[in-house]
Short mmCIF file of C-alpha atoms in Angstrom, two decimals:
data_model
loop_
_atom_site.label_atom_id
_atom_site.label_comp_id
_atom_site.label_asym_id
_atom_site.label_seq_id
_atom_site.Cartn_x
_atom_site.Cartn_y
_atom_site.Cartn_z
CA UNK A 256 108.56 62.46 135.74
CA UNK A 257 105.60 60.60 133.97
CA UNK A 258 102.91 59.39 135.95
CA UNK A 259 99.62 56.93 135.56
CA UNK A 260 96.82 56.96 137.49
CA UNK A 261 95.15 53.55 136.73
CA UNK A 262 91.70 54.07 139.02
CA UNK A 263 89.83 57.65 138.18
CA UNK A 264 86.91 58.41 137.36
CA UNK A 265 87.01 61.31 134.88
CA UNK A 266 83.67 60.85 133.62
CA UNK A 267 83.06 62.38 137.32
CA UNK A 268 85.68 65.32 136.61
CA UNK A 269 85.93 68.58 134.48
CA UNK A 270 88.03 69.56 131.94
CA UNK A 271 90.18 71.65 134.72
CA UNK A 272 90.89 68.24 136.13
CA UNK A 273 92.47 66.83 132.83
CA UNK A 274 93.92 70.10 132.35
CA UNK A 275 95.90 69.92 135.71
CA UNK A 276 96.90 66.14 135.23
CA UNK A 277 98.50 67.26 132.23
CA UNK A 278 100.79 69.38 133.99
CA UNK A 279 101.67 67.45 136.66
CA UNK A 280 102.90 64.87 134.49
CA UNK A 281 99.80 62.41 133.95
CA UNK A 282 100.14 60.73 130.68
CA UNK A 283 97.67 57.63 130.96
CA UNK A 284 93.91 57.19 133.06
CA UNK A 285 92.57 53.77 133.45
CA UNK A 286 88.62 54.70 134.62
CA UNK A 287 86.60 51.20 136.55
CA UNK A 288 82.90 51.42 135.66
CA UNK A 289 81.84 51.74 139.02
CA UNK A 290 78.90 52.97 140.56
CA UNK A 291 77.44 56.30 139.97
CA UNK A 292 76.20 57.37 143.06
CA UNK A 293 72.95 56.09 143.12
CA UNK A 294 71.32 52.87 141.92
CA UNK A 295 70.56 52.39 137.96
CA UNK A 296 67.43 51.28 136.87
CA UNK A 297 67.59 50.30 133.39
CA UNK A 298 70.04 48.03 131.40
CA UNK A 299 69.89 50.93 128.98
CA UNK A 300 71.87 53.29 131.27
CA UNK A 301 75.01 50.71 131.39
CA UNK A 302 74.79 50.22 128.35
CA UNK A 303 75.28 53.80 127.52
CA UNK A 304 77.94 54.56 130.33
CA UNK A 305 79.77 51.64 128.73
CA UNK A 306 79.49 53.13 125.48
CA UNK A 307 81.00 56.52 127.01
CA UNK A 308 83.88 54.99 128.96
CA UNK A 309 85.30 53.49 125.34
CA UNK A 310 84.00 56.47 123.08
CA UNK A 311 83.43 60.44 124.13
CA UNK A 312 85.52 59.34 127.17
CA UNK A 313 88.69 58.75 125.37
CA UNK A 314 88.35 61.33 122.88
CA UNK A 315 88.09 64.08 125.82
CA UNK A 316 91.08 62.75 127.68
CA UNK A 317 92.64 63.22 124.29
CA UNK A 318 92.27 66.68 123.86
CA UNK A 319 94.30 67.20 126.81
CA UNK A 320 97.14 64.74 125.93
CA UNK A 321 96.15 62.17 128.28
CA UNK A 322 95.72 58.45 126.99
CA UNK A 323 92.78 57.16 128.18
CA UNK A 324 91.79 53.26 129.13
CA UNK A 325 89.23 51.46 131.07
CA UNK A 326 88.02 48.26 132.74
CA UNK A 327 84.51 47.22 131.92
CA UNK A 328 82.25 45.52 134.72
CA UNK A 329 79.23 45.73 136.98
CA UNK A 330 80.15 47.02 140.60
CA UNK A 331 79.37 44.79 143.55
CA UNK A 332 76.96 47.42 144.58
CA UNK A 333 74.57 47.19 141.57
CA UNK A 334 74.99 43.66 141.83
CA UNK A 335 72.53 43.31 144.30
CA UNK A 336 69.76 44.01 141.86
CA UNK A 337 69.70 40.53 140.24
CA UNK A 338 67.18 41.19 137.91
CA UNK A 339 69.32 43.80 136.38
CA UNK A 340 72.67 41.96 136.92
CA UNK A 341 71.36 39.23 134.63
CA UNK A 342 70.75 41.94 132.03
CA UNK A 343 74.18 43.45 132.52
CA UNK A 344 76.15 40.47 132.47
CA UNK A 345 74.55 40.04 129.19
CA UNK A 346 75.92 43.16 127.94
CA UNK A 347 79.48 42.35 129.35
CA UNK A 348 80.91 40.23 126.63
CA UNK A 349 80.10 43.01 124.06
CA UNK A 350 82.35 45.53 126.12
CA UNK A 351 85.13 43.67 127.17
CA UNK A 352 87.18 43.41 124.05
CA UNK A 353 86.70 46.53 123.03
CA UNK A 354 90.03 48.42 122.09
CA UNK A 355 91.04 50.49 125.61
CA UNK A 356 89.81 48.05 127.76
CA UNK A 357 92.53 46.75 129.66
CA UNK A 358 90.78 44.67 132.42
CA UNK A 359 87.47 43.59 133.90
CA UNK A 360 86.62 45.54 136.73
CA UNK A 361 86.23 47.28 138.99
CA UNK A 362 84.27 43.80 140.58
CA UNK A 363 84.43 42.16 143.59
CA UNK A 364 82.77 42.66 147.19
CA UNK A 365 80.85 45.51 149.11
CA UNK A 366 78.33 43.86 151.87
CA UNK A 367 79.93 40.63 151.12
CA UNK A 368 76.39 39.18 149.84
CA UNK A 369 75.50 35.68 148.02
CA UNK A 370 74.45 37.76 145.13
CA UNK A 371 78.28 40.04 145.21
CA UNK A 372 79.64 36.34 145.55
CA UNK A 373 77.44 34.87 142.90
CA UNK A 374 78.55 38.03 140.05
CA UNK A 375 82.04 37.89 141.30
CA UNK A 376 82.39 34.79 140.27
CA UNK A 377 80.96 34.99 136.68
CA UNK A 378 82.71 37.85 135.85
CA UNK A 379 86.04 36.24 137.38
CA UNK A 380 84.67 33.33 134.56
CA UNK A 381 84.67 35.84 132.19
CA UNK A 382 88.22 37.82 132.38
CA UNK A 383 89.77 34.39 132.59
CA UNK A 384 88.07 33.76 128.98
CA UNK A 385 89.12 36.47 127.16
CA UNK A 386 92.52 36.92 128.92
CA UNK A 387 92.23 40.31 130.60
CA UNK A 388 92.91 41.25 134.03
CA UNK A 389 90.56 41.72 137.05
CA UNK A 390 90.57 45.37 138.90
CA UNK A 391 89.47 43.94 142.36
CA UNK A 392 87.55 46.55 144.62
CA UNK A 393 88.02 45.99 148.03
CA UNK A 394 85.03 46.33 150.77
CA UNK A 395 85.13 49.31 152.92
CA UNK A 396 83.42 47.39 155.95
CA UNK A 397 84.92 44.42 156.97
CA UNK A 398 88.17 44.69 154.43
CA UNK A 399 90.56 42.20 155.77
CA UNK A 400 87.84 39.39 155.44
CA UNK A 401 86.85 40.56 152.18
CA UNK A 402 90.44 41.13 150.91
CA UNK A 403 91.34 37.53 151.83
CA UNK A 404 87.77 36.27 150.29
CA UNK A 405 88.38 38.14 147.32
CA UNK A 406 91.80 36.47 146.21
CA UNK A 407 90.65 32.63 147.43
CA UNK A 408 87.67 32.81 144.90
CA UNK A 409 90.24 34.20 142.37
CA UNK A 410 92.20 31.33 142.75
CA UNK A 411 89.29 28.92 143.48
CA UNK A 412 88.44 30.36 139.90
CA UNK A 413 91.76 29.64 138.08
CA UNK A 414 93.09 32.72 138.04
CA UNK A 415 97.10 33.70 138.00
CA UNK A 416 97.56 36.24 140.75
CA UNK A 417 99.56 38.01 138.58
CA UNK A 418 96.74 39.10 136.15
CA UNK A 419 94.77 40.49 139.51
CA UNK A 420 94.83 43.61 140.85
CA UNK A 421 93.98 43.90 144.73
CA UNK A 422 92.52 47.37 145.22
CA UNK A 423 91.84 50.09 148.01
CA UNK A 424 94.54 48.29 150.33
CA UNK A 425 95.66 49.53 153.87
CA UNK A 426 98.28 48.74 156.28
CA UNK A 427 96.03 45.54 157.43
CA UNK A 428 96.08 43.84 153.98
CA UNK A 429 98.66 44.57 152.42
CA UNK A 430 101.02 41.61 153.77
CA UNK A 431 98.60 39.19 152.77
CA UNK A 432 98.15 40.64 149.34
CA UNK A 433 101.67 40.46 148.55
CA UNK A 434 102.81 37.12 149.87
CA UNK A 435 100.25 35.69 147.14
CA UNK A 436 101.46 37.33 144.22
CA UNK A 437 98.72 39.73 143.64
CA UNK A 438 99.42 43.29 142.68
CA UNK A 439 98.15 45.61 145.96
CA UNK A 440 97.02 48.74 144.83
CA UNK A 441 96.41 51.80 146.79
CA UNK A 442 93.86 54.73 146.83
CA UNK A 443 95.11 58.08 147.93
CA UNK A 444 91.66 59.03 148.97
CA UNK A 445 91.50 62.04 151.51
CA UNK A 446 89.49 60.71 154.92
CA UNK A 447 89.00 57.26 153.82
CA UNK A 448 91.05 54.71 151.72
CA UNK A 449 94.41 56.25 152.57
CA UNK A 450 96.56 58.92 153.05
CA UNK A 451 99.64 59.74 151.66
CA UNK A 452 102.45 60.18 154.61
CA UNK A 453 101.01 56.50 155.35
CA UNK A 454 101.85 55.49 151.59
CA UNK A 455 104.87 56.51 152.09
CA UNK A 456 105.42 54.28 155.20
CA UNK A 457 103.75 51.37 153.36
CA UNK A 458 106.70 52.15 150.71
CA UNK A 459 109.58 52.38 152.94
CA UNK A 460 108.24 49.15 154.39
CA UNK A 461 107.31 46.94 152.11
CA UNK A 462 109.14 48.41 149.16
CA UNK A 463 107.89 48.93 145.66
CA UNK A 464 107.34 45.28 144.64
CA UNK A 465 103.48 44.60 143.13
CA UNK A 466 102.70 48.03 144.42
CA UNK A 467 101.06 50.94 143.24
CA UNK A 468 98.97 53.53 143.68
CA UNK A 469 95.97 55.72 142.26
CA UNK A 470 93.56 58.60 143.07
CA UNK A 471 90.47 56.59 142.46
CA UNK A 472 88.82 60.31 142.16
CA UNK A 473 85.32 60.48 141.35
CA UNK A 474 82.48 62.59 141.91
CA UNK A 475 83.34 62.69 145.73
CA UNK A 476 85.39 64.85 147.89
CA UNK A 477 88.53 63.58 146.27
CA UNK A 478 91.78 64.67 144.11
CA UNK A 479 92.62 64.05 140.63
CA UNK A 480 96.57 64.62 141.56
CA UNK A 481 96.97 62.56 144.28
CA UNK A 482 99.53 60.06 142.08
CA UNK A 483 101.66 63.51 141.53
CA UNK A 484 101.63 64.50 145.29
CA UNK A 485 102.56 61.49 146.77
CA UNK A 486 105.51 60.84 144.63
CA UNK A 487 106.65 64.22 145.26
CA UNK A 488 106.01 63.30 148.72
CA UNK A 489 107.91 60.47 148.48
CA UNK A 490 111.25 61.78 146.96
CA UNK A 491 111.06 64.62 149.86
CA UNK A 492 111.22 61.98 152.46
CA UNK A 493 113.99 59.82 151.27
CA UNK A 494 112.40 57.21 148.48
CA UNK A 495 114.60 56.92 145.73
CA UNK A 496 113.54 57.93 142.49
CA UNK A 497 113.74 54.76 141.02
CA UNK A 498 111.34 53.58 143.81
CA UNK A 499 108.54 56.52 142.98
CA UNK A 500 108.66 55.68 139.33
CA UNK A 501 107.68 52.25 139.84
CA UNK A 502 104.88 52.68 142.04
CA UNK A 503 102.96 55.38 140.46
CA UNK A 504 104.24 54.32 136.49
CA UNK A 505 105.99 51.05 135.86
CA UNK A 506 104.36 48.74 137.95
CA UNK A 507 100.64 49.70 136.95
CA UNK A 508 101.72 49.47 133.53
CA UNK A 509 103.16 45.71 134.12
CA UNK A 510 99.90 44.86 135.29
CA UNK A 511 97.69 46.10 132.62
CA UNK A 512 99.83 46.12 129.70
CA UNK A 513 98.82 42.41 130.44
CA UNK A 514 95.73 43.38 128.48
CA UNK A 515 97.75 43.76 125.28
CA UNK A 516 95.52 46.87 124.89
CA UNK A 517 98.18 49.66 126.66
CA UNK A 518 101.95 49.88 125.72
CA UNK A 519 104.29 52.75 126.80
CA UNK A 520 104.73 54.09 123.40
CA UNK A 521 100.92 54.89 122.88
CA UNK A 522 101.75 58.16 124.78
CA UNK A 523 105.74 58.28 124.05
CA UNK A 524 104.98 58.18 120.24
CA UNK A 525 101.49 60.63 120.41
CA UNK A 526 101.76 63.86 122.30
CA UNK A 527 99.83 65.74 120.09
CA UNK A 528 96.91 68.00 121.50
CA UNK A 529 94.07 68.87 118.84
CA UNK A 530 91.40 70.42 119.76
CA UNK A 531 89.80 71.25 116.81
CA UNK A 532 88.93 67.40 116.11
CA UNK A 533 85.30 66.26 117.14
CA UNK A 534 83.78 63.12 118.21
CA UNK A 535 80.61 62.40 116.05
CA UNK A 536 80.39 65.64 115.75
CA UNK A 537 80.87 66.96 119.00
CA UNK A 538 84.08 68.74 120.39
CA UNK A 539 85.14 69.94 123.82
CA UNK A 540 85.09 73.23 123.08
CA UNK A 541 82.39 76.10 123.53
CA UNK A 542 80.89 79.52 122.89
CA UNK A 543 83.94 80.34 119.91
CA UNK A 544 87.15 79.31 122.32
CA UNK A 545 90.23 79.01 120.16
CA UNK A 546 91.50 75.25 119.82
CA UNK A 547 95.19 74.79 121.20
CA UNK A 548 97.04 72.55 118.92
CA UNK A 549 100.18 71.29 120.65
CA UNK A 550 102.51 69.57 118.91
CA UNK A 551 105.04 66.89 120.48
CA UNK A 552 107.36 68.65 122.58
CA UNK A 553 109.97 66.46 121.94
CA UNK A 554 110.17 66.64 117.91
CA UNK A 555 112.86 69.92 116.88
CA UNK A 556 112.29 70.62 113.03
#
């Protein structure tokens, strides 16, 4: 069974990480700029992480067979810094089209402040210029109010629901999400965003319309196979197969192949591992290892 995880932060992860998607079945990433852990500074440093998410980024996922992708935006938590958040949103329009950028995002709310509101809404502007999708990230205080805030300034904005992706939903927004046609996406997040024997429930429940799901791993306490477990979860208590694939494949692929920037056969067509090829000069590997070349399982000569 292929999988995608289409929130993970790899840039947080190691090459063990990749290695293990792999092998689980992973074929396709989609990493959110997000925030790093602690506040930038400097227009410079997005500018840069930017630059990584569409260059050495991809590359690395490459060497492990995994297709990499990415949604370019400034997080609700650095949008507090308005000084900066002018700069940034200068810098946006040169990202966004970029090839492997499937959405804007991850935007949206944290403390639900004018300035959150006021970025929001610009970069809402924005994806609805270009034509991409918006990777919505949900508040973690307060999250029914900022769910429901979220999707009326969408649609105050102009927005089709369907090119919006609600994420880091729980049992309390879910409902809401789905009766206005966005796509509710979930974060198997140990402690926090949501577990997976409650996914499951959510599945059984609602069923696997405009749903899916994602790690949203990251430099945290958090796991980079949490798509894999839960569907294997999932098929152990009862969900039918067809059911799994959709919410941790097809579905998050309907939603961002919207981009015109992912299709199915950008993995189907290229399973080739190489790790002797470099990125400006730089490759993965260290200290003499021997590259594995891998060709396409699937080709017999």
């Amino acid at each position: 069974m292929f999988f995608i995880d289409p929130h993970v932060h790899m840039t947080s992860r190691t090459t063990d990480d990749y290695e293990a998607m792999r092998q689980a079945g992973v074929v396709a990433v989609i990493e959110p700029a997000f925030w790093m852990g602690q506040p930038r500074t400097r227009v410079g440093t997005f500018q840069d992480y930017y630059s990584h998410l569409i260059g050495f980024e991809r590359f690395r996922a490459s060497q492990f067979g995994i297709k990499h992708y990415c949604t370019i935006g400034l997080n609700s938590k650095e949008a507090n810094n308005e000084a900066l958040a002018e700069e940034v949103m200068e810098l946006l329009p040169l990202f966004v089209c970029k090839e492997g950028v499937v959405g804007v995002g991850e935007i949206g709310y944290d403390d639900q402040t004018a300035a959150e509101d006021k970025y929001y809404r610009l970069q809402l502007e924005l994806a609805r210029e270009v034509n991409l999708p918006v990777q919505i990230h949900t508040p973690h205080r307060d999250k029914k109010k900022g769910t429901l805030r979220s999707m009326e300034v969408a649609l105050e904005h102009g927005l089709d629901p369907a090119m919006v992706i609600v994420d880091h939903n729980n049992e309390e927004t879910v409902q809401d999400v789905l009766e206005r046609g966005f796509w509710a996406a979930f974060t198997i997040y140990p402690h926090t965003k949501m577990g997976n024997e409650r996914m499951t429930e959510i599945v059984k429940h609602y069923g696997p319309e405009h749903i899916f799901i994602n790690s949203a791993a990251d430099w945290g306490i958090s796991d980079p196979l949490a798509v894999p477990k839960t569907a294997q979860l999932m098929l152990e208590r009862g969900i039918p197969a067809e059911t799994v694939h959709l919410v941790t494949y097809q579905n998050a692929l309907a939603a961002f192949s919207q981009s015109g920037q992912m299709q199915e056969s950008d993995w189907l067509n290229d399973r080739l591992i190489d790790q002797s090829l470099k990125f400006s000069g730089n490759s993965i590997l260290r200290g003499g290892q021997t590259p594995k070349i891998e060709a396409d399982p699937t080709i017999i000569r």
